[in-house]
Amino acid sequence: MFNPTDFPEPTIIPVDGIELEVFEMGRDNTTPIVLCHGWPEHAFSWRHQMPALAAAGYHVIVPNQRGYGNSSRPVDVTDYDIAHLTGDLVALLDHFGYDNATFVGHDWGANVVWGMALLHPDRVDAVINLALPYQERGEQPWIEMMEQVFGHDFYFVHFNRQPGVADAVLDDNTFRFLRNLYRKNQPLVAPAPGMMMINIAQAESPSGEPIMSDTELAVFVSAFETSGFASSINWYRNLDRNWHLLAEVDPIVRMPALMIRGERDPIPKFERLSEFVPDVDEVDLDCGHWIQQERPDDTTRVILNWLKQRANA
């Protein structure tokens, strides 16, 4: 297990009208790679990949994105839409003086990276995404569609239709929620009928093997005890807004891309991925949803091999 004391100290960087808490390795390297965490996570989720990427010659830049950790937490819900989230990353490149970078995302971070590729393609050299495939923009806004298909208790829908309810429950059960959630090979299913994330937060005991030590888990727990969950859940509350913002955007991701999936992850494979991401390679690993933490060595190996193959192509 990783020793949290080995994680780099952060820098607070002003970008896009807010401040981001940013962790770096390989600062003397000149090839940037930006790692974007998911929900409910933290830059610390990339702790296993950062040293290897830095050793391979990359300037590794890992922000706590807006709403997380010690980064800014704007009050307005609309300040967490895809335009703001990708704008933060553009401003981060500007801060370091980079024209473009390879962007890596997991879970919600993958959604932001796909958004970067669509909204700011000139700033994206390559895309590596974990867990969350490209989200096709259909004829109906995403939350409306999910409500019809999955019902009002589906957590995406619940977060939007009952604002503040889940936020408060998760705030009151931060340790239990994160302890129960970060398990190996466990599908993200509710232990009882009702809103999944609330049930996970209130479950007395977890199932499955933890993906991290108690010391590592404490980093996540401490961060969310400080920030609360509302600002990060606001990302979900902009999904339909994002659907409208992307209406006139070219939906094709034209740069090279790597998609890494966990075979036990309940998020389904997008069978038509290559229609929207023509230059994509796909790799499946035997794990659940928390890919880079559950299978850290394999994840790092796949990423480094793909980057090397691209460089030699």
PDB file of C-alpha atoms in Angstrom, residues 34-171:
ATOM      1  CA  VAL A  34      -2.909  15.829 -16.732  1.00  0.00           C
ATOM      2  CA  LEU A  35      -4.708  13.275 -14.545  1.00  0.00           C
ATOM      3  CA  CYS A  36      -8.364  13.953 -13.701  1.00  0.00           C
ATOM      4  CA  HIS A  37     -10.066  12.152 -10.798  1.00  0.00           C
ATOM      5  CA  GLY A  38     -13.669  11.002 -10.556  1.00  0.00           C
ATOM      6  CA  TRP A  39     -16.423  11.046  -7.917  1.00  0.00           C
ATOM      7  CA  PRO A  40     -16.204  10.802  -4.984  1.00  0.00           C
ATOM      8  CA  GLU A  41     -12.451  10.906  -5.294  1.00  0.00           C
ATOM      9  CA  HIS A  42      -9.410  13.125  -5.003  1.00  0.00           C
ATOM     10  CA  ALA A  43      -6.104  13.706  -6.787  1.00  0.00           C
ATOM     11  CA  PHE A  44      -4.731  11.085  -4.373  1.00  0.00           C
ATOM     12  CA  SER A  45      -6.492   8.414  -6.460  1.00  0.00           C
ATOM     13  CA  TRP A  46      -3.606   8.733  -8.976  1.00  0.00           C
ATOM     14  CA  ARG A  47      -0.892   8.135  -6.357  1.00  0.00           C
ATOM     15  CA  HIS A  48       0.232   4.846  -7.920  1.00  0.00           C
ATOM     16  CA  GLN A  49       0.606   6.206 -11.463  1.00  0.00           C
ATOM     17  CA  MET A  50       2.310   9.525 -10.749  1.00  0.00           C
ATOM     18  CA  PRO A  51       5.858   8.294  -9.936  1.00  0.00           C
ATOM     19  CA  ALA A  52       6.037   5.966 -12.950  1.00  0.00           C
ATOM     20  CA  LEU A  53       4.801   8.651 -15.351  1.00  0.00           C
ATOM     21  CA  ALA A  54       7.308  11.136 -13.961  1.00  0.00           C
ATOM     22  CA  ALA A  55      10.102   8.557 -14.287  1.00  0.00           C
ATOM     23  CA  ALA A  56       9.055   8.040 -17.927  1.00  0.00           C
ATOM     24  CA  GLY A  57       9.696  11.722 -18.668  1.00  0.00           C
ATOM     25  CA  TYR A  58       6.305  13.333 -18.083  1.00  0.00           C
ATOM     26  CA  HIS A  59       5.429  16.437 -16.121  1.00  0.00           C
ATOM     27  CA  VAL A  60       2.553  14.932 -14.154  1.00  0.00           C
ATOM     28  CA  ILE A  61      -0.123  17.469 -13.214  1.00  0.00           C
ATOM     29  CA  VAL A  62      -2.941  16.271 -10.962  1.00  0.00           C
ATOM     30  CA  PRO A  63      -5.534  18.822  -9.855  1.00  0.00           C
ATOM     31  CA  ASN A  64      -8.228  18.498  -7.297  1.00  0.00           C
ATOM     32  CA  GLN A  65     -10.878  19.790  -9.644  1.00  0.00           C
ATOM     33  CA  ARG A  66     -13.316  22.518  -8.598  1.00  0.00           C
ATOM     34  CA  GLY A  67     -15.495  21.350  -5.737  1.00  0.00           C
ATOM     35  CA  TYR A  68     -12.904  18.936  -4.352  1.00  0.00           C
ATOM     36  CA  GLY A  69     -10.237  19.008  -1.670  1.00  0.00           C
ATOM     37  CA  ASN A  70      -8.856  22.472  -1.051  1.00  0.00           C
ATOM     38  CA  SER A  71      -9.819  23.743  -4.494  1.00  0.00           C
ATOM     39  CA  SER A  72     -12.504  26.423  -4.768  1.00  0.00           C
ATOM     40  CA  ARG A  73     -16.111  25.422  -4.202  1.00  0.00           C
ATOM     41  CA  PRO A  74     -18.332  27.979  -5.972  1.00  0.00           C
ATOM     42  CA  VAL A  75     -21.862  28.347  -4.637  1.00  0.00           C
ATOM     43  CA  ASP A  76     -23.801  28.465  -7.926  1.00  0.00           C
ATOM     44  CA  VAL A  77     -24.698  25.039  -9.321  1.00  0.00           C
ATOM     45  CA  THR A  78     -24.114  26.197 -12.899  1.00  0.00           C
ATOM     46  CA  ASP A  79     -20.473  26.943 -12.041  1.00  0.00           C
ATOM     47  CA  TYR A  80     -19.886  23.180 -12.336  1.00  0.00           C
ATOM     48  CA  ASP A  81     -20.981  22.687 -15.937  1.00  0.00           C
ATOM     49  CA  ILE A  82     -18.708  21.183 -18.585  1.00  0.00           C
ATOM     50  CA  ALA A  83     -17.690  24.624 -19.876  1.00  0.00           C
ATOM     51  CA  HIS A  84     -16.330  25.583 -16.456  1.00  0.00           C
ATOM     52  CA  LEU A  85     -14.714  22.199 -15.756  1.00  0.00           C
ATOM     53  CA  THR A  86     -12.880  22.098 -19.061  1.00  0.00           C
ATOM     54  CA  GLY A  87     -12.109  25.809 -18.833  1.00  0.00           C
ATOM     55  CA  ASP A  88     -10.241  25.112 -15.597  1.00  0.00           C
ATOM     56  CA  LEU A  89      -8.009  22.604 -17.402  1.00  0.00           C
ATOM     57  CA  VAL A  90      -7.346  24.997 -20.284  1.00  0.00           C
ATOM     58  CA  ALA A  91      -6.353  27.668 -17.771  1.00  0.00           C
ATOM     59  CA  LEU A  92      -4.113  25.128 -16.023  1.00  0.00           C
ATOM     60  CA  LEU A  93      -2.255  24.513 -19.303  1.00  0.00           C
ATOM     61  CA  ASP A  94      -1.927  28.269 -19.757  1.00  0.00           C
ATOM     62  CA  HIS A  95      -0.507  28.604 -16.252  1.00  0.00           C
ATOM     63  CA  PHE A  96       2.277  26.133 -17.050  1.00  0.00           C
ATOM     64  CA  GLY A  97       2.810  27.481 -20.572  1.00  0.00           C
ATOM     65  CA  TYR A  98       1.742  24.347 -22.439  1.00  0.00           C
ATOM     66  CA  ASP A  99      -0.040  24.418 -25.787  1.00  0.00           C
ATOM     67  CA  ASN A 100      -1.545  20.987 -25.218  1.00  0.00           C
ATOM     68  CA  ALA A 101      -1.239  17.850 -23.108  1.00  0.00           C
ATOM     69  CA  THR A 102      -2.280  14.238 -22.804  1.00  0.00           C
ATOM     70  CA  PHE A 103      -5.349  14.089 -20.578  1.00  0.00           C
ATOM     71  CA  VAL A 104      -6.225  11.069 -18.459  1.00  0.00           C
ATOM     72  CA  GLY A 105      -9.570  10.705 -16.695  1.00  0.00           C
ATOM     73  CA  HIS A 106     -11.349   8.217 -14.484  1.00  0.00           C
ATOM     74  CA  ASP A 107     -15.109   8.111 -13.874  1.00  0.00           C
ATOM     75  CA  TRP A 108     -16.384  11.733 -13.842  1.00  0.00           C
ATOM     76  CA  GLY A 109     -12.858  12.821 -14.722  1.00  0.00           C
ATOM     77  CA  ALA A 110     -13.227  10.813 -17.925  1.00  0.00           C
ATOM     78  CA  ASN A 111     -16.381  12.742 -18.722  1.00  0.00           C
ATOM     79  CA  VAL A 112     -14.437  15.986 -18.341  1.00  0.00           C
ATOM     80  CA  VAL A 113     -11.626  14.658 -20.552  1.00  0.00           C
ATOM     81  CA  TRP A 114     -14.093  13.640 -23.271  1.00  0.00           C
ATOM     82  CA  GLY A 115     -15.476  17.179 -22.938  1.00  0.00           C
ATOM     83  CA  MET A 116     -11.969  18.624 -23.327  1.00  0.00           C
ATOM     84  CA  ALA A 117     -11.530  16.672 -26.552  1.00  0.00           C
ATOM     85  CA  LEU A 118     -14.805  18.086 -27.924  1.00  0.00           C
ATOM     86  CA  LEU A 119     -14.676  21.679 -26.645  1.00  0.00           C
ATOM     87  CA  HIS A 120     -10.909  22.322 -26.788  1.00  0.00           C
ATOM     88  CA  PRO A 121      -9.465  19.823 -29.287  1.00  0.00           C
ATOM     89  CA  ASP A 122      -6.441  22.012 -30.021  1.00  0.00           C
ATOM     90  CA  ARG A 123      -5.365  21.718 -26.365  1.00  0.00           C
ATOM     91  CA  VAL A 124      -5.591  17.896 -26.262  1.00  0.00           C
ATOM     92  CA  ASP A 125      -2.770  15.792 -27.669  1.00  0.00           C
ATOM     93  CA  ALA A 126      -4.243  12.437 -26.654  1.00  0.00           C
ATOM     94  CA  VAL A 127      -6.973  10.997 -24.440  1.00  0.00           C
ATOM     95  CA  ILE A 128      -6.747   8.140 -21.930  1.00  0.00           C
ATOM     96  CA  ASN A 129      -9.975   7.366 -20.113  1.00  0.00           C
ATOM     97  CA  LEU A 130     -10.860   4.805 -17.472  1.00  0.00           C
ATOM     98  CA  ALA A 131     -14.275   3.352 -16.617  1.00  0.00           C
ATOM     99  CA  LEU A 132     -16.547   5.905 -18.266  1.00  0.00           C
ATOM    100  CA  PRO A 133     -16.850   5.532 -22.040  1.00  0.00           C
ATOM    101  CA  TYR A 134     -17.741   8.307 -24.422  1.00  0.00           C
ATOM    102  CA  GLN A 135     -21.304   9.488 -23.756  1.00  0.00           C
ATOM    103  CA  GLU A 136     -23.305   9.802 -26.947  1.00  0.00           C
ATOM    104  CA  ARG A 137     -25.493  12.897 -27.011  1.00  0.00           C
ATOM    105  CA  GLY A 138     -28.892  11.468 -27.909  1.00  0.00           C
ATOM    106  CA  GLU A 139     -32.145  13.222 -28.701  1.00  0.00           C
ATOM    107  CA  GLN A 140     -33.156  13.574 -25.041  1.00  0.00           C
ATOM    108  CA  PRO A 141     -31.259  15.263 -22.168  1.00  0.00           C
ATOM    109  CA  TRP A 142     -29.383  12.724 -20.083  1.00  0.00           C
ATOM    110  CA  ILE A 143     -31.207  13.085 -16.750  1.00  0.00           C
ATOM    111  CA  GLU A 144     -34.599  13.008 -18.472  1.00  0.00           C
ATOM    112  CA  MET A 145     -33.555   9.814 -20.250  1.00  0.00           C
ATOM    113  CA  MET A 146     -32.188   8.196 -17.074  1.00  0.00           C
ATOM    114  CA  GLU A 147     -35.362   8.996 -15.152  1.00  0.00           C
ATOM    115  CA  GLN A 148     -37.457   7.243 -17.774  1.00  0.00           C
ATOM    116  CA  VAL A 149     -35.168   4.220 -17.972  1.00  0.00           C
ATOM    117  CA  PHE A 150     -33.943   3.775 -14.381  1.00  0.00           C
ATOM    118  CA  GLY A 151     -36.552   5.581 -12.284  1.00  0.00           C
ATOM    119  CA  HIS A 152     -36.470   8.385  -9.738  1.00  0.00           C
ATOM    120  CA  ASP A 153     -34.280   6.495  -7.229  1.00  0.00           C
ATOM    121  CA  PHE A 154     -31.370   6.172  -9.666  1.00  0.00           C
ATOM    122  CA  TYR A 155     -28.691   8.284  -8.050  1.00  0.00           C
ATOM    123  CA  PHE A 156     -28.068  10.562 -11.047  1.00  0.00           C
ATOM    124  CA  VAL A 157     -31.786  11.380 -11.049  1.00  0.00           C
ATOM    125  CA  HIS A 158     -32.086  11.626  -7.258  1.00  0.00           C
ATOM    126  CA  PHE A 159     -29.187  14.099  -7.086  1.00  0.00           C
ATOM    127  CA  ASN A 160     -31.044  16.340  -9.542  1.00  0.00           C
ATOM    128  CA  ARG A 161     -34.663  15.939  -8.438  1.00  0.00           C
ATOM    129  CA  GLN A 162     -34.053  16.036  -4.667  1.00  0.00           C
ATOM    130  CA  PRO A 163     -31.209  18.526  -4.222  1.00  0.00           C
ATOM    131  CA  GLY A 164     -29.588  18.538  -0.810  1.00  0.00           C
ATOM    132  CA  VAL A 165     -30.998  15.225   0.411  1.00  0.00           C
ATOM    133  CA  ALA A 166     -28.132  12.921  -0.530  1.00  0.00           C
ATOM    134  CA  ASP A 167     -25.596  15.667   0.184  1.00  0.00           C
ATOM    135  CA  ALA A 168     -26.670  15.800   3.823  1.00  0.00           C
ATOM    136  CA  VAL A 169     -26.738  12.015   4.288  1.00  0.00           C
ATOM    137  CA  LEU A 170     -23.259  11.614   2.806  1.00  0.00           C
ATOM    138  CA  ASP A 171     -21.933  14.489   4.918  1.00  0.00           C
TER     139      ASP A 171
END
